[in-house]
PDB file of C-alpha atoms (C1' of nucleotides) in Angstrom:
ATOM      1  CA  MET I   1       7.005  17.357-164.206  1.00  0.00           C
ATOM      2  CA  PRO I   2       5.689  15.980-167.561  1.00  0.00           C
ATOM      3  CA  GLU I   3       7.008  16.680-171.160  1.00  0.00           C
ATOM      4  CA  LEU I   4       7.122  14.279-173.784  1.00  0.00           C
ATOM      5  CA  PRO I   5       9.202  11.842-172.621  1.00  0.00           C
ATOM      6  CA  GLU I   6       7.532  11.398-169.496  1.00  0.00           C
ATOM      7  CA  VAL I   7       4.245  11.224-171.253  1.00  0.00           C
ATOM      8  CA  GLU I   8       5.933   8.453-173.329  1.00  0.00           C
ATOM      9  CA  SER I   9       6.370   6.917-169.889  1.00  0.00           C
ATOM     10  CA  ALA I  10       3.474   7.094-169.364  1.00  0.00           C
ATOM     11  CA  ARG I  11       2.087   6.283-172.689  1.00  0.00           C
ATOM     12  CA  ALA I  12       4.625   3.017-172.160  1.00  0.00           C
ATOM     13  CA  VAL I  13       3.154   1.771-168.854  1.00  0.00           C
ATOM     14  CA  ILE I  14      -0.681   1.898-169.993  1.00  0.00           C
ATOM     15  CA  GLU I  15       0.494  -0.217-172.758  1.00  0.00           C
ATOM     16  CA  ARG I  16       2.264  -2.648-170.690  1.00  0.00           C
ATOM     17  CA  ALA I  17      -0.517  -2.640-167.882  1.00  0.00           C
ATOM     18  CA  GLY I  18      -3.716  -1.414-168.678  1.00  0.00           C
ATOM     19  CA  LEU I  19      -4.534  -2.600-172.406  1.00  0.00           C
ATOM     20  CA  GLY I  20      -7.087  -5.273-172.402  1.00  0.00           C
ATOM     21  CA  ARG I  21      -8.586  -5.391-168.805  1.00  0.00           C
ATOM     22  CA  GLU I  22     -12.122  -5.324-168.340  1.00  0.00           C
ATOM     23  CA  ILE I  23     -13.501  -1.793-167.111  1.00  0.00           C
ATOM     24  CA  ALA I  24     -15.927  -2.511-163.955  1.00  0.00           C
ATOM     25  CA  GLY I  25     -15.966   1.050-162.095  1.00  0.00           C
ATOM     26  CA  VAL I  26     -15.187   4.901-162.852  1.00  0.00           C
ATOM     27  CA  ASP I  27     -13.986   7.528-160.538  1.00  0.00           C
ATOM     28  CA  ASP I  28     -14.399  10.097-162.740  1.00  0.00           C
ATOM     29  CA  SER I  29     -16.343  12.688-159.583  1.00  0.00           C
ATOM     30  CA  ASP I  30     -13.650  15.508-160.482  1.00  0.00           C
ATOM     31  CA  THR I  31     -15.181  17.815-162.685  1.00  0.00           C
ATOM     32  CA  TYR I  32     -12.598  19.979-163.215  1.00  0.00           C
ATOM     33  CA  VAL I  33     -10.359  17.306-164.153  1.00  0.00           C
ATOM     34  CA  CYS I  34     -12.799  15.810-165.917  1.00  0.00           C
ATOM     35  CA  ARG I  35     -14.137  18.762-167.951  1.00  0.00           C
ATOM     36  CA  PRO I  36     -16.307  19.595-169.617  1.00  0.00           C
ATOM     37  CA  HIS I  37     -17.935  15.661-168.714  1.00  0.00           C
ATOM     38  CA  ARG I  38     -21.015  15.525-166.179  1.00  0.00           C
ATOM     39  CA  PRO I  39     -19.769  12.965-163.331  1.00  0.00           C
ATOM     40  CA  GLY I  40     -21.351   9.128-163.847  1.00  0.00           C
ATOM     41  CA  GLN I  41     -20.535  10.246-168.257  1.00  0.00           C
ATOM     42  CA  ILE I  42     -16.719   9.009-168.446  1.00  0.00           C
ATOM     43  CA  ARG I  43     -18.280   5.519-166.451  1.00  0.00           C
ATOM     44  CA  ASP I  44     -21.102   4.817-168.570  1.00  0.00           C
ATOM     45  CA  ALA I  45     -19.303   5.295-172.123  1.00  0.00           C
ATOM     46  CA  LEU I  46     -16.855   3.167-170.838  1.00  0.00           C
ATOM     47  CA  VAL I  47     -18.382   0.699-167.698  1.00  0.00           C
ATOM     48  CA  GLY I  48     -18.003  -3.010-169.765  1.00  0.00           C
ATOM     49  CA  ARG I  49     -15.226  -1.956-171.854  1.00  0.00           C
ATOM     50  CA  ALA I  50     -11.530  -1.901-172.065  1.00  0.00           C
ATOM     51  CA  LEU I  51      -8.874  -0.117-172.876  1.00  0.00           C
ATOM     52  CA  GLY I  52      -6.793  -0.602-176.557  1.00  0.00           C
ATOM     53  CA  ALA I  53      -4.353   0.840-177.962  1.00  0.00           C
ATOM     54  CA  ALA I  54      -2.312   3.666-175.957  1.00  0.00           C
ATOM     55  CA  HIS I  55      -1.323   6.170-178.557  1.00  0.00           C
ATOM     56  CA  ARG I  56       0.728   9.645-178.238  1.00  0.00           C
ATOM     57  CA  ARG I  57       1.075  12.444-179.885  1.00  0.00           C
ATOM     58  CA  GLY I  58       3.501  15.596-177.707  1.00  0.00           C
ATOM     59  CA  LYS I  59       2.423  15.388-174.145  1.00  0.00           C
ATOM     60  CA  SER I  60      -1.392  14.442-175.237  1.00  0.00           C
ATOM     61  CA  MET I  61      -2.445  10.424-174.923  1.00  0.00           C
ATOM     62  CA  TRP I  62      -5.463   8.866-175.473  1.00  0.00           C
ATOM     63  CA  CYS I  63      -6.295   4.830-175.205  1.00  0.00           C
ATOM     64  CA  ASP I  64      -8.645   3.123-177.159  1.00  0.00           C
ATOM     65  CA  THR I  65     -11.873   1.179-176.520  1.00  0.00           C
ATOM     66  CA  THR I  66     -13.293  -2.012-176.912  1.00  0.00           C
ATOM     67  CA  TRP I  67     -16.824  -2.296-178.877  1.00  0.00           C
ATOM     68  CA  ASP I  68     -16.255   0.757-180.783  1.00  0.00           C
ATOM     69  CA  GLY I  69     -15.941   2.869-177.073  1.00  0.00           C
ATOM     70  CA  PRO I  70     -14.980   6.239-177.426  1.00  0.00           C
ATOM     71  CA  GLU I  71     -11.606   7.673-176.798  1.00  0.00           C
ATOM     72  CA  LEU I  72     -10.071   7.982-173.614  1.00  0.00           C
ATOM     73  CA  GLY I  73      -7.950  10.874-173.756  1.00  0.00           C
ATOM     74  CA  ILE I  74      -5.575  11.912-170.506  1.00  0.00           C
ATOM     75  CA  HIS I  75      -2.925  14.654-170.424  1.00  0.00           C
ATOM     76  CA  LEU I  76      -0.922  14.622-167.102  1.00  0.00           C
ATOM     77  CA  GLY I  77      -0.495  18.711-167.208  1.00  0.00           C
ATOM     78  CA  MET I  78       2.507  19.751-164.769  1.00  0.00           C
ATOM     79  CA  SER I  79       2.000  17.620-161.854  1.00  0.00           C
ATOM     80  CA  GLY I  80       0.013  14.050-163.197  1.00  0.00           C
ATOM     81  CA  LYS I  81       1.305  10.472-162.678  1.00  0.00           C
ATOM     82  CA  ILE I  82      -0.134   7.792-164.026  1.00  0.00           C
ATOM     83  CA  VAL I  83       0.144   4.676-161.734  1.00  0.00           C
ATOM     84  CA  ILE I  84      -1.660   1.392-162.157  1.00  0.00           C
ATOM     85  CA  ALA I  85      -2.203  -0.790-159.341  1.00  0.00           C
ATOM     86  CA  GLY I  86      -3.059  -5.098-159.655  1.00  0.00           C
ATOM     87  CA  PRO I  87      -5.388  -7.234-158.666  1.00  0.00           C
ATOM     88  CA  ASP I  88      -2.823  -7.512-155.440  1.00  0.00           C
ATOM     89  CA  GLY I  89      -2.019  -4.074-155.186  1.00  0.00           C
ATOM     90  CA  THR I  90       1.289  -4.150-157.228  1.00  0.00           C
ATOM     91  CA  GLU I  91       2.204  -0.620-158.361  1.00  0.00           C
ATOM     92  CA  ALA I  92       3.803   0.213-162.226  1.00  0.00           C
ATOM     93  CA  ASP I  93       4.047   3.379-163.203  1.00  0.00           C
ATOM     94  CA  GLY I  94       4.502   5.925-165.663  1.00  0.00           C
ATOM     95  CA  GLY I  95       8.524   7.343-164.631  1.00  0.00           C
ATOM     96  CA  ASP I  96      10.802   8.199-161.295  1.00  0.00           C
ATOM     97  CA  TYR I  97      10.515  12.362-162.418  1.00  0.00           C
ATOM     98  CA  TRP I  98       8.159  12.344-159.038  1.00  0.00           C
ATOM     99  CA  GLU I  99      11.575  11.781-157.695  1.00  0.00           C
ATOM    100  CA  GLY I 100       9.960  10.506-154.268  1.00  0.00           C
ATOM    101  CA  ARG I 101       8.089  13.088-153.462  1.00  0.00           C
ATOM    102  CA  ARG I 102       4.931   9.899-153.722  1.00  0.00           C
ATOM    103  CA  ARG I 103       5.279   6.603-151.928  1.00  0.00           C
ATOM    104  CA  PRO I 104       3.721   3.280-153.500  1.00  0.00           C
ATOM    105  CA  GLY I 105      -0.231   3.395-151.963  1.00  0.00           C
ATOM    106  CA  ASP I 106      -0.430   6.931-151.642  1.00  0.00           C
ATOM    107  CA  TYR I 107      -3.629   8.116-153.600  1.00  0.00           C
ATOM    108  CA  ARG I 108      -4.232  10.988-151.730  1.00  0.00           C
ATOM    109  CA  TRP I 109      -4.160  12.900-155.005  1.00  0.00           C
ATOM    110  CA  CYS I 110      -5.621  10.698-157.434  1.00  0.00           C
ATOM    111  CA  ARG I 111      -8.019  12.652-159.582  1.00  0.00           C
ATOM    112  CA  PHE I 112      -9.222   9.880-161.572  1.00  0.00           C
ATOM    113  CA  ALA I 113      -9.548   6.279-161.688  1.00  0.00           C
ATOM    114  CA  LEU I 114     -10.914   3.122-163.551  1.00  0.00           C
ATOM    115  CA  THR I 115     -11.537   0.086-161.470  1.00  0.00           C
ATOM    116  CA  PHE I 116     -11.236  -3.265-163.693  1.00  0.00           C
ATOM    117  CA  ALA I 117     -12.856  -6.186-163.201  1.00  0.00           C
ATOM    118  CA  ASP I 118     -10.025  -8.375-162.083  1.00  0.00           C
ATOM    119  CA  GLY I 119      -9.412  -5.293-158.614  1.00  0.00           C
ATOM    120  CA  GLY I 120      -6.792  -3.265-160.234  1.00  0.00           C
ATOM    121  CA  ARG I 121      -6.671   0.114-160.786  1.00  0.00           C
ATOM    122  CA  LEU I 122      -5.628   2.836-163.776  1.00  0.00           C
ATOM    123  CA  MET I 123      -5.536   6.214-161.960  1.00  0.00           C
ATOM    124  CA  LEU I 124      -4.224   9.802-162.617  1.00  0.00           C
ATOM    125  CA  VAL I 125      -2.724  10.768-159.232  1.00  0.00           C
ATOM    126  CA  ASP I 126      -2.224  14.480-159.333  1.00  0.00           C
ATOM    127  CA  PRO I 127      -1.778  16.672-156.817  1.00  0.00           C
ATOM    128  CA  ARG I 128      -2.262  20.411-159.234  1.00  0.00           C
ATOM    129  CA  ARG I 129      -5.251  18.767-160.994  1.00  0.00           C
ATOM    130  CA  LEU I 130      -3.965  20.696-163.762  1.00  0.00           C
ATOM    131  CA  GLY I 131      -4.202  17.201-165.726  1.00  0.00           C
ATOM    132  CA  ARG I 132      -7.144  16.666-168.113  1.00  0.00           C
ATOM    133  CA  VAL I 133      -9.542  13.818-168.579  1.00  0.00           C
ATOM    134  CA  ARG I 134     -11.553  13.310-171.415  1.00  0.00           C
ATOM    135  CA  LEU I 135     -13.587  11.224-173.818  1.00  0.00           C
ATOM    136  CA  ASP I 136     -12.310  12.014-177.544  1.00  0.00           C
ATOM    137  CA  PRO I 137     -10.071  14.505-177.116  1.00  0.00           C
ATOM    138  CA  PRO I 138      -9.084  16.998-179.700  1.00  0.00           C
ATOM    139  CA  VAL I 139      -5.589  15.967-181.050  1.00  0.00           C
ATOM    140  CA  ALA I 140      -6.162  17.135-184.695  1.00  0.00           C
ATOM    141  CA  SER I 141      -5.188  20.596-183.997  1.00  0.00           C
ATOM    142  CA  LEU I 142      -1.318  19.400-182.630  1.00  0.00           C
ATOM    143  CA  GLY I 143       1.362  19.623-184.305  1.00  0.00           C
ATOM    144  CA  PRO I 144       3.561  16.886-185.597  1.00  0.00           C
ATOM    145  CA  ASP I 145       4.918  14.999-182.525  1.00  0.00           C
ATOM    146  CA  ALA I 146       8.386  16.308-181.301  1.00  0.00           C
ATOM    147  CA  ALA I 147       9.881  12.891-181.468  1.00  0.00           C
ATOM    148  CA  THR I 148       8.797  12.268-184.647  1.00  0.00           C
ATOM    149  CA  MET I 149       8.684  15.027-186.794  1.00  0.00           C
ATOM    150  CA  THR I 150      10.107  15.572-190.221  1.00  0.00           C
ATOM    151  CA  PRO I 151      12.716  18.257-191.675  1.00  0.00           C
ATOM    152  CA  ALA I 152      10.116  20.022-193.290  1.00  0.00           C
ATOM    153  CA  GLU I 153       7.360  19.241-190.267  1.00  0.00           C
ATOM    154  CA  PHE I 154      10.404  20.940-188.083  1.00  0.00           C
ATOM    155  CA  ARG I 155      11.593  24.167-190.792  1.00  0.00           C
ATOM    156  CA  ALA I 156       7.639  24.460-191.702  1.00  0.00           C
ATOM    157  CA  ALA I 157       7.204  25.019-187.691  1.00  0.00           C
ATOM    158  CA  LEU I 158       9.100  27.901-187.140  1.00  0.00           C
ATOM    159  CA  ALA I 159       8.869  29.417-191.076  1.00  0.00           C
ATOM    160  CA  SER I 160       6.059  32.086-190.352  1.00  0.00           C
ATOM    161  CA  GLY I 161       5.461  34.777-188.110  1.00  0.00           C
ATOM    162  CA  THR I 162       7.219  36.592-185.510  1.00  0.00           C
ATOM    163  CA  ALA I 163       6.886  35.188-182.365  1.00  0.00           C
ATOM    164  CA  PRO I 164      10.261  34.873-179.965  1.00  0.00           C
ATOM    165  CA  VAL I 165      11.889  31.498-180.822  1.00  0.00           C
ATOM    166  CA  LYS I 166      11.671  29.737-177.649  1.00  0.00           C
ATOM    167  CA  ALA I 167       7.686  30.545-177.535  1.00  0.00           C
ATOM    168  CA  ARG I 168       6.999  29.066-180.899  1.00  0.00           C
ATOM    169  CA  LEU I 169       8.797  25.700-179.671  1.00  0.00           C
ATOM    170  CA  LEU I 170       6.804  26.005-176.473  1.00  0.00           C
ATOM    171  CA  ASP I 171       3.706  25.715-178.685  1.00  0.00           C
ATOM    172  CA  GLN I 172       2.430  22.266-179.325  1.00  0.00           C
ATOM    173  CA  GLU I 173       0.111  23.760-182.526  1.00  0.00           C
ATOM    174  CA  ALA I 174       3.245  23.972-183.692  1.00  0.00           C
ATOM    175  CA  VAL I 175       4.874  20.758-183.027  1.00  0.00           C
ATOM    176  CA  ALA I 176       3.956  18.941-179.740  1.00  0.00           C
ATOM    177  CA  GLY I 177       5.816  17.716-176.993  1.00  0.00           C
ATOM    178  CA  ILE I 178       8.173  20.231-176.010  1.00  0.00           C
ATOM    179  CA  GLY I 179       7.809  22.051-172.988  1.00  0.00           C
ATOM    180  CA  ASN I 180       9.767  24.264-170.625  1.00  0.00           C
ATOM    181  CA  LEU I 181      12.787  22.498-169.650  1.00  0.00           C
ATOM    182  CA  LEU I 182      13.167  21.050-172.976  1.00  0.00           C
ATOM    183  CA  ALA I 183      12.777  24.461-174.664  1.00  0.00           C
ATOM    184  CA  ASP I 184      16.096  25.988-172.313  1.00  0.00           C
ATOM    185  CA  GLN I 185      17.707  22.356-173.316  1.00  0.00           C
ATOM    186  CA  ILE I 186      17.327  22.485-176.831  1.00  0.00           C
ATOM    187  CA  LEU I 187      18.500  26.700-177.324  1.00  0.00           C
ATOM    188  CA  TRP I 188      21.584  26.381-175.106  1.00  0.00           C
ATOM    189  CA  SER I 189      22.271  23.148-178.009  1.00  0.00           C
ATOM    190  CA  ALA I 190      21.730  25.057-179.984  1.00  0.00           C
ATOM    191  CA  ARG I 191      22.876  28.290-179.082  1.00  0.00           C
ATOM    192  CA  ILE I 192      19.871  30.896-180.058  1.00  0.00           C
ATOM    193  CA  ASN I 193      18.593  33.398-177.852  1.00  0.00           C
ATOM    194  CA  PRO I 194      14.929  32.513-176.642  1.00  0.00           C
ATOM    195  CA  GLY I 195      14.235  35.891-177.453  1.00  0.00           C
ATOM    196  CA  ARG I 196      15.360  35.361-181.462  1.00  0.00           C
ATOM    197  CA  ARG I 197      12.024  35.914-183.386  1.00  0.00           C
ATOM    198  CA  VAL I 198      11.515  33.085-185.793  1.00  0.00           C
ATOM    199  CA  ASP I 199      11.398  35.356-189.076  1.00  0.00           C
ATOM    200  CA  ARG I 200      15.261  36.284-187.613  1.00  0.00           C
ATOM    201  CA  LEU I 201      16.307  32.900-187.570  1.00  0.00           C
ATOM    202  CA  THR I 202      19.068  32.117-190.538  1.00  0.00           C
ATOM    203  CA  GLY I 203      19.125  28.951-192.195  1.00  0.00           C
ATOM    204  CA  ASP I 204      22.051  27.443-189.948  1.00  0.00           C
ATOM    205  CA  ASP I 205      19.757  28.516-187.124  1.00  0.00           C
ATOM    206  CA  VAL I 206      17.181  26.628-188.131  1.00  0.00           C
ATOM    207  CA  ASP I 207      18.973  23.414-188.555  1.00  0.00           C
ATOM    208  CA  ARG I 208      20.698  23.640-185.394  1.00  0.00           C
ATOM    209  CA  LEU I 209      17.791  23.452-183.855  1.00  0.00           C
ATOM    210  CA  LEU I 210      16.599  20.824-186.034  1.00  0.00           C
ATOM    211  CA  ARG I 211      19.447  19.119-184.482  1.00  0.00           C
ATOM    212  CA  ALA I 212      19.090  19.889-181.158  1.00  0.00           C
ATOM    213  CA  THR I 213      15.984  18.751-180.868  1.00  0.00           C
ATOM    214  CA  ARG I 214      16.403  15.761-181.533  1.00  0.00           C
ATOM    215  CA  ARG I 215      19.104  14.796-179.942  1.00  0.00           C
ATOM    216  CA  ALA I 216      17.408  16.356-176.652  1.00  0.00           C
ATOM    217  CA  VAL I 217      14.697  14.719-177.530  1.00  0.00           C
ATOM    218  CA  ARG I 218      15.757  10.821-177.907  1.00  0.00           C
ATOM    219  CA  SER I 219      17.980  11.064-174.757  1.00  0.00           C
ATOM    220  CA  ALA I 220      15.271  12.587-172.683  1.00  0.00           C
ATOM    221  CA  LEU I 221      13.714   9.385-173.872  1.00  0.00           C
ATOM    222  CA  ALA I 222      16.372   7.119-173.205  1.00  0.00           C
ATOM    223  CA  ASP I 223      16.980   8.375-170.040  1.00  0.00           C
ATOM    224  CA  GLY I 224      13.708   8.605-168.381  1.00  0.00           C
ATOM    225  CA  GLY I 225      13.202  11.925-168.723  1.00  0.00           C
ATOM    226  CA  VAL I 226      13.845  15.561-168.982  1.00  0.00           C
ATOM    227  CA  HIS I 227      15.636  16.672-165.459  1.00  0.00           C
ATOM    228  CA  THR I 228      18.288  13.959-166.929  1.00  0.00           C
ATOM    229  CA  LEU I 229      19.221  16.722-170.145  1.00  0.00           C
ATOM    230  CA  GLY I 230      22.386  18.713-169.195  1.00  0.00           C
ATOM    231  CA  LEU I 231      21.649  22.165-168.451  1.00  0.00           C
ATOM    232  CA  ASN I 232      19.643  20.408-165.930  1.00  0.00           C
ATOM    233  CA  GLY I 233      21.229  22.063-162.411  1.00  0.00           C
ATOM    234  CA  PHE I 234      21.888  25.034-164.205  1.00  0.00           C
ATOM    235  CA  ARG I 235      18.713  26.701-164.494  1.00  0.00           C
ATOM    236  CA  LEU I 236      19.688  28.075-160.675  1.00  0.00           C
ATOM    237  CA  ALA I 237      20.505  31.785-159.749  1.00  0.00           C
ATOM    238  CA  GLY I 238      24.303  32.320-159.594  1.00  0.00           C
ATOM    239  CA  ALA I 239      24.795  29.242-162.147  1.00  0.00           C
ATOM    240  CA  ARG I 240      28.053  28.799-165.159  1.00  0.00           C
ATOM    241  CA  CYS I 241      27.289  27.552-168.289  1.00  0.00           C
ATOM    242  CA  PRO I 242      28.720  24.340-168.018  1.00  0.00           C
ATOM    243  CA  ARG I 243      30.546  24.549-171.498  1.00  0.00           C
ATOM    244  CA  ASP I 244      31.868  28.076-171.579  1.00  0.00           C
ATOM    245  CA  GLY I 245      31.661  29.721-167.137  1.00  0.00           C
ATOM    246  CA  ALA I 246      29.549  32.789-168.327  1.00  0.00           C
ATOM    247  CA  PRO I 247      26.373  33.567-165.708  1.00  0.00           C
ATOM    248  CA  MET I 248      23.308  31.859-166.934  1.00  0.00           C
ATOM    249  CA  ALA I 249      20.758  34.388-167.594  1.00  0.00           C
ATOM    250  CA  ARG I 250      17.608  34.541-166.708  1.00  0.00           C
ATOM    251  CA  SER I 251      14.384  36.159-167.665  1.00  0.00           C
ATOM    252  CA  ALA I 252      10.165  35.201-169.478  1.00  0.00           C
ATOM    253  CA  VAL I 253      10.011  34.037-172.586  1.00  0.00           C
ATOM    254  CA  GLY I 254       7.021  33.347-174.156  1.00  0.00           C
ATOM    255  CA  GLY I 255       5.071  33.365-170.561  1.00  0.00           C
ATOM    256  CA  ARG I 256       7.649  30.762-169.193  1.00  0.00           C
ATOM    257  CA  THR I 257      10.738  31.165-167.273  1.00  0.00           C
ATOM    258  CA  SER I 258      13.458  31.100-168.814  1.00  0.00           C
ATOM    259  CA  TRP I 259      17.657  30.504-168.754  1.00  0.00           C
ATOM    260  CA  TRP I 260      20.387  31.160-170.421  1.00  0.00           C
ATOM    261  CA  CYS I 261      24.191  31.334-171.753  1.00  0.00           C
ATOM    262  CA  SER I 262      24.352  34.864-171.001  1.00  0.00           C
ATOM    263  CA  VAL I 263      27.453  34.873-173.810  1.00  0.00           C
ATOM    264  CA  GLU I 264      26.539  31.538-176.017  1.00  0.00           C
ATOM    265  CA  GLN I 265      23.677  33.043-176.509  1.00  0.00           C
ATOM    266  CA  ALA I 266      23.787  36.648-176.754  1.00  0.00           C
ATOM    267  CA  VAL I 267      21.327  38.362-178.462  1.00  0.00           C
TER     268      VAL I 267
ATOM    269  C1'  DA O   1       3.427  34.715-145.254  1.00  0.00           C
ATOM    270  C1'  DC O   2       5.247  34.592-150.052  1.00  0.00           C
ATOM    271  C1'  DA O   3       7.010  33.345-154.698  1.00  0.00           C
ATOM    272  C1'  DC O   4       7.256  30.039-157.941  1.00  0.00           C
ATOM    273  C1'  DG O   5       6.201  26.572-161.477  1.00  0.00           C
ATOM    274  C1'  DT O   6       8.948  20.438-166.392  1.00  0.00           C
ATOM    275  C1'  DG O   7       1.092  22.976-169.536  1.00  0.00           C
ATOM    276  C1'  DT O   8      -2.846  24.439-170.843  1.00  0.00           C
ATOM    277  C1'  DT O   9      -6.785  27.944-172.094  1.00  0.00           C
ATOM    278  C1'  DA O  10      -9.436  31.846-171.607  1.00  0.00           C
ATOM    279  C1'  DT O  11      -9.153  36.760-173.016  1.00  0.00           C
ATOM    280  C1'  DG O  12      -7.702  41.137-174.817  1.00  0.00           C
ATOM    281  C1'  DC O  13      -5.455  44.253-178.186  1.00  0.00           C
ATOM    282  C1'  DG O  14      -3.368  45.671-182.857  1.00  0.00           C
TER     283       DG O  14
ATOM    284  C1'  DT X   1     -10.051  36.638-188.313  1.00  0.00           C
ATOM    285  C1'  DC X   2      -5.161  36.341-187.190  1.00  0.00           C
ATOM    286  C1'  DG X   3      -0.628  36.166-184.767  1.00  0.00           C
ATOM    287  C1'  DC X   4       1.262  37.223-180.333  1.00  0.00           C
ATOM    288  C1'  DA X   5       1.208  38.418-175.343  1.00  0.00           C
ATOM    289  C1'  DT X   6      -1.061  38.168-170.703  1.00  0.00           C
ATOM    290  C1'  DA X   7      -3.683  36.368-166.800  1.00  0.00           C
ATOM    291  C1'  DA X   8      -5.730  32.542-165.048  1.00  0.00           C
ATOM    292  C1'  DC X   9      -6.330  28.366-163.549  1.00  0.00           C
ATOM    293  C1'  DA X  10      -4.847  24.420-158.626  1.00  0.00           C
ATOM    294  C1'  DC X  11      -2.086  23.968-155.378  1.00  0.00           C
ATOM    295  C1'  DG X  12       1.942  21.540-153.195  1.00  0.00           C
ATOM    296  C1'  DT X  13       6.918  22.871-151.764  1.00  0.00           C
ATOM    297  C1'  DG X  14      10.758  26.170-150.548  1.00  0.00           C
TER     298       DG X  14
END
DNA sequence: ACACGTGTTATGCG
DNA sequence: TCGCATAACACGTG
């Protein structure tokens, strides 16, 4: 399930296998995934064009389209995956985070598809349908990308308000790209309780959070996903902190299940 | 049967 | 209007 690193893999596969191929057909019939567009609206806007550059900011990605066409925005939601098939049906896909839950050629959960003139297809495969495809997606309100933000941008994201620090890390308008697993990893790495209010963070706390964020994002990008991070396997009932062996605590913070070391990250 | 979920967003409240 | 909390969304999985 995608956070920034998985979305970057999806963007890269589009860049590698999806650009410059003439779009001959579009299946935009899933009105939930393609909301607020009407069926056929995305098709009419894209047929005859091709995808240009593939961009990403946080967990949102979008492609330019040729002939001054609209941008095509794709969000993977909780369970989306990009699959690109060549004319011969050979697949390229955007990462292994589905861990074998889908076999090549299984398109039961295809919610959106571009059919190229060469016979290939670009698909959004998404069991839960929380992914989203839309023209000219609004990305201006997103915060700086967690992979490329400056220290000043990160400090600014934490500089005002009273929200729990984890809720702020998850706020895509503050910083774009951090999801639930990445947030737990960052807070564990920086030894900060997820419920700590941002106005109670010291300068040193913020510095540790910045370093932990860079480390976690870079590591997940290099290793292929958030499930490769150190806390993986320790967000479980009965788990003990891999650093000091203390019990891992669990509660909901920022509306999401959160795990932290009951000793190192005590309030 | 039932609770859970790696994301987003509409709604409600102070 | 702002900042924050919560429920809702859809649906497969354990």
